[in-house]
Amino acid sequence: QAICEARPKELGMVTHAMSKAMDTALTDADFVLSKLQPFLSNSFLELSRKFISGRLLGVSRAIRILSPFAEFVDNTSTFATVLLKNCKRLYGIQAKHILSHTSQPMGLIDMLNRHLLKEITTRVSPRVMNLLLTVQEKSKIGGDDGRLLADSKIESQGRVASQLVFEKEKSDNALLKMSS
């Protein structure tokens, strides 16, 4: 918390750079999954799946590391909301990635996918729930300085939270579908 209070300008620049990096990694993974994979042969398909898993693993680790600091970055939970948006995209792309293994379900149990699933289920999900609580608390009290948040900001944060939960359920359903 002391770091967050000491240099708010630098912290803002770092958080912006990190969110852009996560956004870029998610965009890359989504592009390969949606646009390239349907046209790849088996050997390149496996390589593209590893690429996607690696990108998703990197984003999930970044979210896990940054989420404890999100409540201290700003009083309006803007950074926490950005992290939640990235989590929403992560869950959505992960669901599509899981479903892309329907023709070869054994690909889901390779080492990289196991690390990805473990990271998301045991480490990222609890942090995401804490982020949701942080955003909810800050929207109720208006941040540490007592300023009230605009209704539109609260509605936006609520929309992000509900979309995040929906994408998480989609991801869980994809895993359930592949396990049966």
Short mmCIF file of C-alpha atoms in Angstrom, two decimals, residues 2-177:
data_model
loop_
_atom_site.label_atom_id
_atom_site.label_comp_id
_atom_site.label_asym_id
_atom_site.label_seq_id
_atom_site.Cartn_x
_atom_site.Cartn_y
_atom_site.Cartn_z
CA ALA A 2 2.87 2.39 0.75
CA ILE A 3 4.24 1.90 -2.76
CA CYS A 4 0.87 2.77 -4.25
CA GLU A 5 0.65 6.01 -2.25
CA ALA A 6 4.25 7.09 -2.80
CA ARG A 7 4.29 7.36 -6.60
CA PRO A 8 0.79 7.48 -8.07
CA LYS A 9 1.90 8.80 -11.48
CA GLU A 10 4.45 6.01 -12.00
CA LEU A 11 2.01 3.45 -10.68
CA GLY A 12 -0.60 4.64 -13.17
CA MET A 13 1.87 4.30 -16.02
CA VAL A 14 2.90 0.80 -14.93
CA THR A 15 -0.69 -0.40 -14.51
CA HIS A 16 -1.59 1.02 -17.92
CA ALA A 17 1.37 -0.76 -19.53
CA MET A 18 0.47 -4.03 -17.80
CA SER A 19 -3.17 -3.83 -18.84
CA LYS A 20 -2.12 -3.11 -22.45
CA ALA A 21 0.25 -6.11 -22.38
CA MET A 22 -2.53 -8.38 -21.09
CA ASP A 23 -4.92 -7.00 -23.69
CA THR A 24 -2.40 -7.64 -26.46
CA ALA A 25 -1.76 -11.21 -25.29
CA LEU A 26 -5.49 -11.92 -25.15
CA THR A 27 -6.00 -10.41 -28.60
CA ASP A 28 -3.19 -12.58 -29.99
CA ALA A 29 -4.65 -15.72 -28.44
CA ASP A 30 -8.15 -14.90 -29.66
CA PHE A 31 -6.89 -14.17 -33.20
CA VAL A 32 -5.02 -17.47 -33.45
CA LEU A 33 -7.96 -19.37 -31.96
CA SER A 34 -10.66 -17.78 -34.11
CA LYS A 35 -8.95 -16.94 -37.39
CA LEU A 36 -6.03 -19.34 -37.82
CA GLN A 37 -6.86 -22.61 -36.09
CA PRO A 38 -9.74 -23.60 -38.38
CA PHE A 39 -7.30 -23.73 -41.31
CA LEU A 40 -4.30 -25.45 -39.68
CA SER A 41 -3.16 -29.04 -40.14
CA ASN A 42 -2.60 -31.27 -37.11
CA SER A 43 1.07 -30.44 -36.48
CA PHE A 44 0.47 -26.68 -36.70
CA LEU A 45 -2.77 -27.03 -34.78
CA GLU A 46 -0.93 -28.46 -31.79
CA LEU A 47 1.65 -25.68 -31.98
CA SER A 48 -1.09 -23.04 -32.09
CA ARG A 49 -2.81 -24.61 -29.08
CA LYS A 50 0.42 -24.40 -27.10
CA PHE A 51 0.80 -20.77 -28.16
CA ILE A 52 -2.73 -20.00 -26.94
CA SER A 53 -2.19 -21.86 -23.67
CA GLY A 54 1.06 -19.98 -23.09
CA ARG A 55 -0.59 -16.60 -23.70
CA LEU A 56 -3.50 -17.44 -21.42
CA LEU A 57 -1.14 -18.69 -18.73
CA GLY A 58 0.88 -15.47 -18.91
CA VAL A 59 -2.25 -13.32 -18.60
CA SER A 60 -3.60 -15.39 -15.73
CA ARG A 61 -0.32 -15.04 -13.84
CA ALA A 62 -0.29 -11.28 -14.44
CA ILE A 63 -3.85 -11.01 -13.12
CA ARG A 64 -2.94 -13.09 -10.09
CA ILE A 65 0.08 -10.92 -9.30
CA LEU A 66 -1.59 -7.55 -9.91
CA SER A 67 -4.97 -8.18 -8.30
CA PRO A 68 -3.87 -7.69 -4.66
CA PHE A 69 -2.66 -4.18 -5.55
CA ALA A 70 -5.75 -3.19 -7.53
CA GLU A 71 -7.63 -1.78 -4.56
CA PHE A 72 -4.76 0.58 -3.72
CA VAL A 73 -4.11 1.94 -7.21
CA ASP A 74 -7.04 4.36 -7.31
CA ASN A 75 -10.06 5.36 -5.29
CA THR A 76 -12.61 4.61 -7.99
CA SER A 77 -11.49 1.01 -8.64
CA THR A 78 -10.78 1.77 -12.28
CA PHE A 79 -7.76 -0.52 -12.37
CA ALA A 80 -9.70 -3.29 -10.62
CA THR A 81 -12.39 -2.94 -13.29
CA VAL A 82 -9.76 -3.16 -16.04
CA LEU A 83 -8.44 -6.36 -14.45
CA LEU A 84 -11.97 -7.74 -14.29
CA LYS A 85 -12.46 -6.97 -17.99
CA ASN A 86 -9.25 -8.85 -18.75
CA CYS A 87 -10.47 -11.75 -16.59
CA LYS A 88 -13.73 -11.79 -18.52
CA ARG A 89 -11.82 -12.04 -21.80
CA LEU A 90 -9.50 -14.68 -20.30
CA TYR A 91 -12.44 -16.87 -19.30
CA GLY A 92 -14.16 -16.43 -22.68
CA ILE A 93 -11.05 -17.30 -24.67
CA GLN A 94 -10.29 -20.20 -22.35
CA ALA A 95 -13.79 -21.61 -22.96
CA LYS A 96 -13.27 -21.42 -26.74
CA HIS A 97 -9.80 -22.93 -26.33
CA ILE A 98 -11.18 -25.85 -24.36
CA LEU A 99 -13.91 -26.47 -26.91
CA SER A 100 -11.35 -26.38 -29.71
CA HIS A 101 -10.04 -29.68 -28.33
CA THR A 102 -13.25 -31.61 -29.06
CA SER A 103 -11.62 -33.52 -31.92
CA GLN A 104 -8.54 -34.34 -29.81
CA PRO A 105 -9.50 -34.15 -26.13
CA MET A 106 -6.22 -35.67 -24.97
CA GLY A 107 -4.54 -32.39 -25.89
CA LEU A 108 -6.16 -30.85 -22.82
CA ILE A 109 -4.02 -32.92 -20.50
CA ASP A 110 -0.62 -31.80 -21.75
CA MET A 111 1.65 -30.05 -19.24
CA LEU A 112 0.97 -26.49 -20.37
CA ASN A 113 -2.81 -26.91 -20.25
CA ARG A 114 -2.59 -28.52 -16.81
CA HIS A 115 -0.58 -25.53 -15.58
CA LEU A 116 -3.12 -23.18 -17.14
CA LEU A 117 -6.11 -24.93 -15.58
CA LYS A 118 -4.41 -25.12 -12.19
CA GLU A 119 -3.45 -21.44 -12.33
CA ILE A 120 -6.95 -20.33 -13.25
CA THR A 121 -8.88 -22.57 -10.87
CA THR A 122 -6.71 -22.45 -7.76
CA ARG A 123 -5.02 -19.06 -7.96
CA VAL A 124 -6.82 -16.67 -10.29
CA SER A 125 -10.45 -17.42 -9.40
CA PRO A 126 -10.07 -16.58 -5.69
CA ARG A 127 -8.29 -13.35 -6.60
CA VAL A 128 -11.04 -12.48 -9.06
CA MET A 129 -13.66 -12.96 -6.35
CA ASN A 130 -11.67 -10.57 -4.13
CA LEU A 131 -11.54 -8.06 -7.00
CA LEU A 132 -15.30 -8.28 -7.37
CA LEU A 133 -15.69 -7.58 -3.65
CA THR A 134 -13.26 -4.66 -3.87
CA VAL A 135 -15.18 -3.09 -6.73
CA GLN A 136 -18.46 -3.60 -4.90
CA GLU A 137 -17.13 -2.07 -1.67
CA LYS A 138 -15.62 0.93 -3.43
CA SER A 139 -18.86 1.55 -5.32
CA LYS A 140 -20.79 1.55 -2.03
CA ILE A 141 -18.52 3.87 -0.07
CA GLY A 142 -17.17 5.88 -2.99
CA GLY A 143 -13.52 5.19 -2.38
CA ASP A 144 -11.23 6.09 0.50
CA ASP A 145 -11.66 9.83 0.19
CA GLY A 146 -15.44 9.72 0.54
CA ARG A 147 -16.22 10.87 -3.01
CA LEU A 148 -19.32 9.27 -4.43
CA LEU A 149 -19.06 7.43 -7.71
CA ALA A 150 -21.32 8.37 -10.56
CA ASP A 151 -24.26 6.07 -11.18
CA SER A 152 -23.02 5.35 -14.69
CA LYS A 153 -19.68 4.15 -13.28
CA ILE A 154 -21.44 1.86 -10.81
CA GLU A 155 -23.66 0.50 -13.60
CA SER A 156 -20.58 -0.08 -15.78
CA GLN A 157 -18.83 -1.97 -12.99
CA GLY A 158 -21.95 -4.06 -12.39
CA ARG A 159 -22.15 -4.89 -16.08
CA VAL A 160 -18.50 -5.98 -16.11
CA ALA A 161 -19.06 -8.13 -13.02
CA SER A 162 -22.11 -9.87 -14.47
CA GLN A 163 -20.33 -10.48 -17.80
CA LEU A 164 -17.34 -11.88 -15.92
CA VAL A 165 -19.52 -14.35 -14.03
CA PHE A 166 -21.22 -15.37 -17.29
CA GLU A 167 -17.84 -16.02 -19.01
CA LYS A 168 -16.63 -18.00 -15.98
CA GLU A 169 -19.74 -20.17 -16.18
CA LYS A 170 -19.14 -20.68 -19.91
CA SER A 171 -15.59 -21.77 -19.17
CA ASP A 172 -16.75 -24.17 -16.46
CA ASN A 173 -19.41 -25.61 -18.77
CA ALA A 174 -16.80 -26.15 -21.48
CA LEU A 175 -14.66 -28.09 -19.02
CA LEU A 176 -17.66 -30.09 -17.91
CA LYS A 177 -18.57 -30.87 -21.53
#
